[in-house]
Coordinates of C-alpha atoms in Angstrom, one line a residue:
M1 CA -21.0 26.1 -8.9
E2 CA -19.1 27.3 -5.8
E3 CA -19.3 24.2 -4.7
K4 CA -17.8 22.0 -8.0
S5 CA -15.9 24.7 -7.4
S6 CA -14.2 24.5 -3.7
V7 CA -14.5 20.6 -4.3
C8 CA -11.7 20.7 -7.2
R9 CA -9.6 23.4 -5.3
A10 CA -9.6 20.6 -2.2
S11 CA -7.0 18.2 -1.5
I12 CA -5.3 14.7 -3.2
G13 CA -4.7 13.0 0.1
V14 CA -1.9 10.7 -0.1
F15 CA -0.7 7.7 2.7
D16 CA 1.5 5.4 3.1
S17 CA 3.7 3.2 5.9
G18 CA 6.9 5.7 5.9
V19 CA 8.8 7.3 3.4
G20 CA 8.5 5.4 -0.1
G21 CA 5.2 6.6 -0.7
L22 CA 6.7 10.1 -1.4
T23 CA 8.0 8.8 -5.3
V24 CA 4.6 9.3 -5.4
A25 CA 4.2 12.4 -3.9
R26 CA 7.3 13.8 -6.0
E27 CA 5.2 12.6 -8.8
I28 CA 2.2 14.1 -8.6
M29 CA 4.1 17.0 -8.0
R30 CA 5.7 16.8 -11.0
N31 CA 3.1 15.8 -13.4
L32 CA -0.3 18.3 -11.7
P33 CA 1.6 21.1 -10.2
N34 CA -2.4 22.7 -9.5
E35 CA -2.8 19.9 -7.5
H36 CA -2.9 20.5 -3.4
I37 CA -1.7 16.6 -1.4
V38 CA -2.5 16.1 2.5
Y39 CA 0.8 13.0 3.3
F40 CA 0.5 11.0 5.3
G41 CA 3.2 8.5 6.8
D42 CA 3.2 6.1 9.6
T43 CA 6.4 5.9 10.5
A44 CA 5.4 4.6 13.8
R45 CA 4.5 1.6 12.5
V46 CA 6.4 1.0 9.3
P47 CA 7.0 -1.7 8.2
Y48 CA 4.2 -3.1 6.8
G49 CA 5.4 -5.4 4.4
S50 CA 5.4 -8.3 7.0
K51 CA 1.9 -8.0 8.1
S52 CA -1.1 -9.3 8.1
K53 CA -3.9 -8.3 6.2
D54 CA -7.0 -7.5 9.2
T55 CA -3.7 -5.3 10.1
I56 CA -3.7 -3.5 7.0
V57 CA -6.5 -3.6 6.9
R58 CA -7.4 -1.8 9.5
F59 CA -4.7 0.9 10.3
S60 CA -5.7 1.5 6.1
R61 CA -9.7 3.0 7.4
Q62 CA -7.4 5.3 10.6
I63 CA -5.4 6.9 8.0
I64 CA -8.3 7.1 5.4
H65 CA -10.4 8.2 8.4
F66 CA -8.0 10.9 9.3
L67 CA -7.6 12.1 6.1
R68 CA -11.2 12.3 5.8
T69 CA -11.2 14.8 8.2
Q70 CA -8.5 16.5 6.1
D71 CA -11.7 17.0 3.9
V72 CA -9.0 15.7 0.5
K73 CA -11.4 16.0 -2.8
A74 CA -9.8 11.7 -3.7
I75 CA -7.5 9.1 -2.2
V76 CA -4.1 8.1 -3.7
I77 CA -2.8 4.0 -1.5
A78 CA 0.6 5.3 -2.2
C79 CA 1.9 1.1 -0.5
N80 CA 1.8 -1.0 -3.1
T81 CA 1.0 -3.8 0.6
A82 CA -1.7 -1.7 1.0
S83 CA -2.6 -1.5 -2.3
A84 CA -2.9 -5.4 -2.7
L85 CA -4.4 -5.9 0.9
A86 CA -6.8 -3.0 1.9
L87 CA -7.9 -1.3 -1.7
D88 CA -10.8 -4.0 -2.3
T89 CA -12.2 -3.5 1.2
V90 CA -12.1 0.1 1.7
E91 CA -12.5 1.5 -1.7
K92 CA -16.6 -0.5 -0.4
E93 CA -16.4 2.1 2.5
L94 CA -15.1 5.7 0.1
D95 CA -17.8 7.6 -1.2
I96 CA -14.5 9.7 -2.4
P97 CA -12.2 8.1 -5.1
I98 CA -9.4 6.0 -4.3
I99 CA -6.9 4.1 -6.0
G100 CA -3.4 1.9 -5.2
V101 CA -0.2 1.6 -6.4
V102 CA -0.9 -2.6 -8.0
R103 CA -3.0 -1.8 -11.2
P104 CA -0.7 0.5 -13.0
G105 CA 1.8 -0.9 -12.6
A106 CA 0.8 -4.0 -13.2
R107 CA -1.0 -3.1 -16.8
V108 CA 1.9 -0.8 -18.3
A109 CA 4.2 -4.0 -17.5
V110 CA 2.2 -5.9 -19.6
A111 CA 2.1 -2.6 -22.2
T112 CA 6.0 -2.9 -21.8
T113 CA 7.0 -6.8 -22.2
K114 CA 8.2 -8.2 -25.4
N115 CA 9.0 -12.1 -24.4
R116 CA 5.9 -12.2 -21.9
R117 CA 8.2 -12.0 -19.4
I118 CA 9.0 -9.9 -16.5
G119 CA 9.8 -9.8 -12.6
V120 CA 8.4 -8.4 -9.6
I121 CA 10.6 -7.3 -6.5
G122 CA 7.7 -6.3 -3.3
T123 CA 8.1 -6.5 0.6
E124 CA 6.9 -10.0 1.9
S125 CA 2.5 -9.0 1.8
T126 CA 2.9 -7.6 -1.7
I127 CA 4.8 -10.5 -3.2
N128 CA 2.5 -13.2 -0.8
S129 CA -0.3 -12.0 -1.8
H130 CA 0.2 -12.5 -6.3
M131 CA -1.8 -9.6 -6.5
Y132 CA 0.8 -8.2 -9.3
Q133 CA 0.2 -11.1 -10.8
K134 CA -3.6 -11.9 -10.8
L135 CA -4.4 -8.3 -12.6
I136 CA -0.8 -8.8 -15.1
Y137 CA -2.8 -13.1 -15.9
E138 CA -5.9 -10.6 -15.7
Q139 CA -4.8 -8.8 -18.9
D140 CA -2.5 -11.6 -20.1
P141 CA -2.7 -14.8 -18.9
S142 CA 0.9 -15.8 -21.5
I143 CA 2.5 -14.1 -19.5
T144 CA 4.2 -15.6 -17.0
V145 CA 5.3 -13.7 -13.9
Y146 CA 8.8 -14.5 -11.9
E147 CA 8.1 -12.8 -7.9
K148 CA 10.7 -11.6 -5.1
A149 CA 9.8 -11.0 -2.2
C150 CA 12.9 -8.1 -1.0
P151 CA 12.7 -7.4 2.8
L152 CA 15.5 -5.7 3.9
F153 CA 15.6 -2.5 0.7
C154 CA 12.6 -0.8 2.5
P155 CA 15.2 -0.6 6.1
L156 CA 18.7 0.1 3.8
V157 CA 16.2 3.1 1.9
E158 CA 14.7 4.8 5.4
E159 CA 18.0 4.3 6.8
G160 CA 19.4 6.6 3.5
W161 CA 21.6 3.8 2.3
L162 CA 20.7 4.5 -1.3
K163 CA 24.1 3.6 -2.6
D164 CA 25.7 1.9 0.0
S165 CA 28.1 -0.8 -1.4
V166 CA 25.7 -2.8 1.4
T167 CA 22.7 -2.2 -0.6
Q168 CA 24.8 -3.3 -3.5
E169 CA 25.1 -6.7 -2.6
V170 CA 22.1 -7.2 -1.3
A171 CA 20.2 -5.9 -4.2
R172 CA 22.5 -8.2 -6.5
R173 CA 21.2 -11.2 -4.0
Y174 CA 18.4 -10.8 -4.3
L175 CA 18.2 -10.1 -8.5
D176 CA 20.3 -13.0 -9.6
E177 CA 17.0 -15.5 -9.0
L178 CA 14.7 -12.8 -11.4
L179 CA 17.5 -12.3 -14.0
N180 CA 18.5 -16.5 -14.2
K181 CA 14.5 -16.1 -15.8
D182 CA 15.2 -13.9 -19.4
I183 CA 12.8 -12.1 -18.1
D184 CA 12.6 -8.7 -19.8
S185 CA 10.5 -5.8 -17.5
L186 CA 10.9 -5.4 -14.2
I187 CA 7.7 -4.2 -11.5
L188 CA 8.8 -1.4 -8.4
G189 CA 6.8 -3.1 -7.0
C190 CA 8.0 -1.3 -3.1
T191 CA 7.2 2.7 -3.6
H192 CA 10.6 3.2 -1.4
Y193 CA 11.8 0.9 -4.1
P194 CA 12.1 3.9 -7.3
L195 CA 15.0 5.7 -5.1
L196 CA 16.6 2.2 -5.6
R197 CA 16.1 2.8 -9.7
S198 CA 20.3 4.0 -10.5
L199 CA 21.3 1.0 -8.5
I200 CA 19.0 -1.6 -9.5
H201 CA 19.5 -0.4 -13.3
E202 CA 23.3 -0.6 -12.9
L203 CA 22.4 -4.6 -11.8
V204 CA 19.7 -5.7 -14.7
G205 CA 21.3 -3.5 -17.5
D206 CA 19.9 -2.0 -20.6
D207 CA 17.6 -4.7 -21.2
I208 CA 15.9 -5.2 -18.6
T209 CA 12.4 -2.0 -18.4
L210 CA 12.6 -1.2 -14.9
V211 CA 8.1 0.2 -14.2
N212 CA 7.4 2.7 -11.4
P213 CA 4.3 1.9 -10.3
A214 CA 4.6 6.0 -8.7
Y215 CA 5.5 7.9 -12.1
E216 CA 2.3 5.4 -13.8
T217 CA -0.4 5.5 -10.4
A218 CA 0.2 10.6 -10.7
K219 CA -0.6 9.7 -14.5
E220 CA -3.7 7.5 -13.3
L221 CA -4.4 10.3 -10.8
G222 CA -4.3 13.3 -13.6
Q223 CA -6.6 11.0 -15.7
L224 CA -9.1 10.5 -12.8
L225 CA -9.6 13.7 -11.8
L226 CA -10.7 14.7 -15.2
R227 CA -12.7 12.0 -15.5
E228 CA -14.5 12.9 -12.6
H229 CA -14.5 16.3 -13.1
I230 CA -12.7 17.3 -9.4
A231 CA -9.1 18.6 -11.2
N232 CA -7.8 21.8 -9.2
P233 CA -8.4 24.3 -13.4
D234 CA -6.3 27.6 -10.4
E235 CA -3.0 28.0 -11.5
P236 CA -0.2 28.0 -8.9
A237 CA 0.3 31.4 -7.5
D238 CA 4.0 32.4 -6.7
P239 CA 3.9 32.5 -3.8
P240 CA 1.1 30.2 -3.1
A241 CA -1.7 31.9 -1.4
T242 CA -2.1 28.7 1.2
E243 CA 0.1 25.7 1.7
P244 CA -0.2 23.2 -1.5
Y245 CA 1.9 20.4 0.2
R246 CA 1.2 19.4 4.3
F247 CA 2.8 16.8 6.0
F248 CA 1.9 14.4 8.7
V249 CA 3.6 11.1 10.5
S250 CA 2.5 9.3 13.4
D251 CA 6.2 8.9 14.5
M252 CA 10.0 10.2 14.3
A253 CA 8.6 13.7 12.0
D254 CA 12.9 15.0 12.2
K255 CA 13.7 12.2 11.0
F256 CA 10.6 11.9 7.9
G257 CA 11.7 15.5 6.9
H258 CA 15.1 15.5 6.6
F259 CA 14.8 12.8 4.3
A260 CA 11.5 14.5 2.5
N261 CA 14.5 17.5 1.7
S262 CA 16.2 15.0 0.2
I263 CA 14.6 14.1 -2.8
L264 CA 10.8 16.3 -3.3
P265 CA 11.6 19.0 -5.1
Y266 CA 10.0 20.7 -2.9
D267 CA 11.3 22.0 0.8
I268 CA 9.1 21.1 3.7
E269 CA 8.6 23.7 6.8
T270 CA 5.9 21.7 9.4
I271 CA 5.7 18.5 10.0
Q272 CA 3.1 17.5 12.4
K273 CA 3.0 14.9 14.2
I274 CA -0.1 13.3 14.8
N275 CA -1.7 10.1 16.6
I276 CA -3.3 7.8 14.6
E277 CA -5.1 5.5 16.7
E278 CA -7.2 7.8 18.1
Y279 CA -8.4 7.6 15.0

């Protein structure tokens, strides 16, 4: 019984290519306040969106190896690119639960659309994988999926230009093509993109539902923890007895911390830089 209780109190491992996965961590904090998080941002090797599948699988294995050293009880791939390209491979190699952000987003988009015309925006690798399209077709082959790579969104978000006129013009150019397809749902298929939600909403209007996979992933994680009987039943202490959220990066800890503290409901005091290539 004590061993099971110890597992329940273990942390959730969350990883992303950089700061985008913080949108997933934010939703976990909000929706699963009893859970602890170990977050890794691969800031030395960002972006993932233009890299090959083999490279993304190798990076994911290294990060998972590191997270296992932190005794995590489950892992969330908080990166659409890694979810699309690496999840199927690495989940076969693990003895703890692991989920990505693509499946939850696809499932909600299918449930949301009324005219069966769904748009997907994401990195080049995510779009070229057609993973959202495949998962949507598995659920309803009558749905038409329109995909659009938006490679400039990630660096603009990383730069903090969330409401800049340059970002607005880039978004308009990207989204015009999809708006001409009469879509009624749009999947924000990169964890950076929810940070541009208000700007995107202004451009697409109220008639198009924006699907945020970060929120849906947090909900699915909660269901998984209950199903596996590893949810943390303890009430969060005030102040907490131990640090509930720990953050690691592969580079640029100060820049990461500044960005994280601007979007998280929790102030990060310590961010540890590690050499991920050692794992």
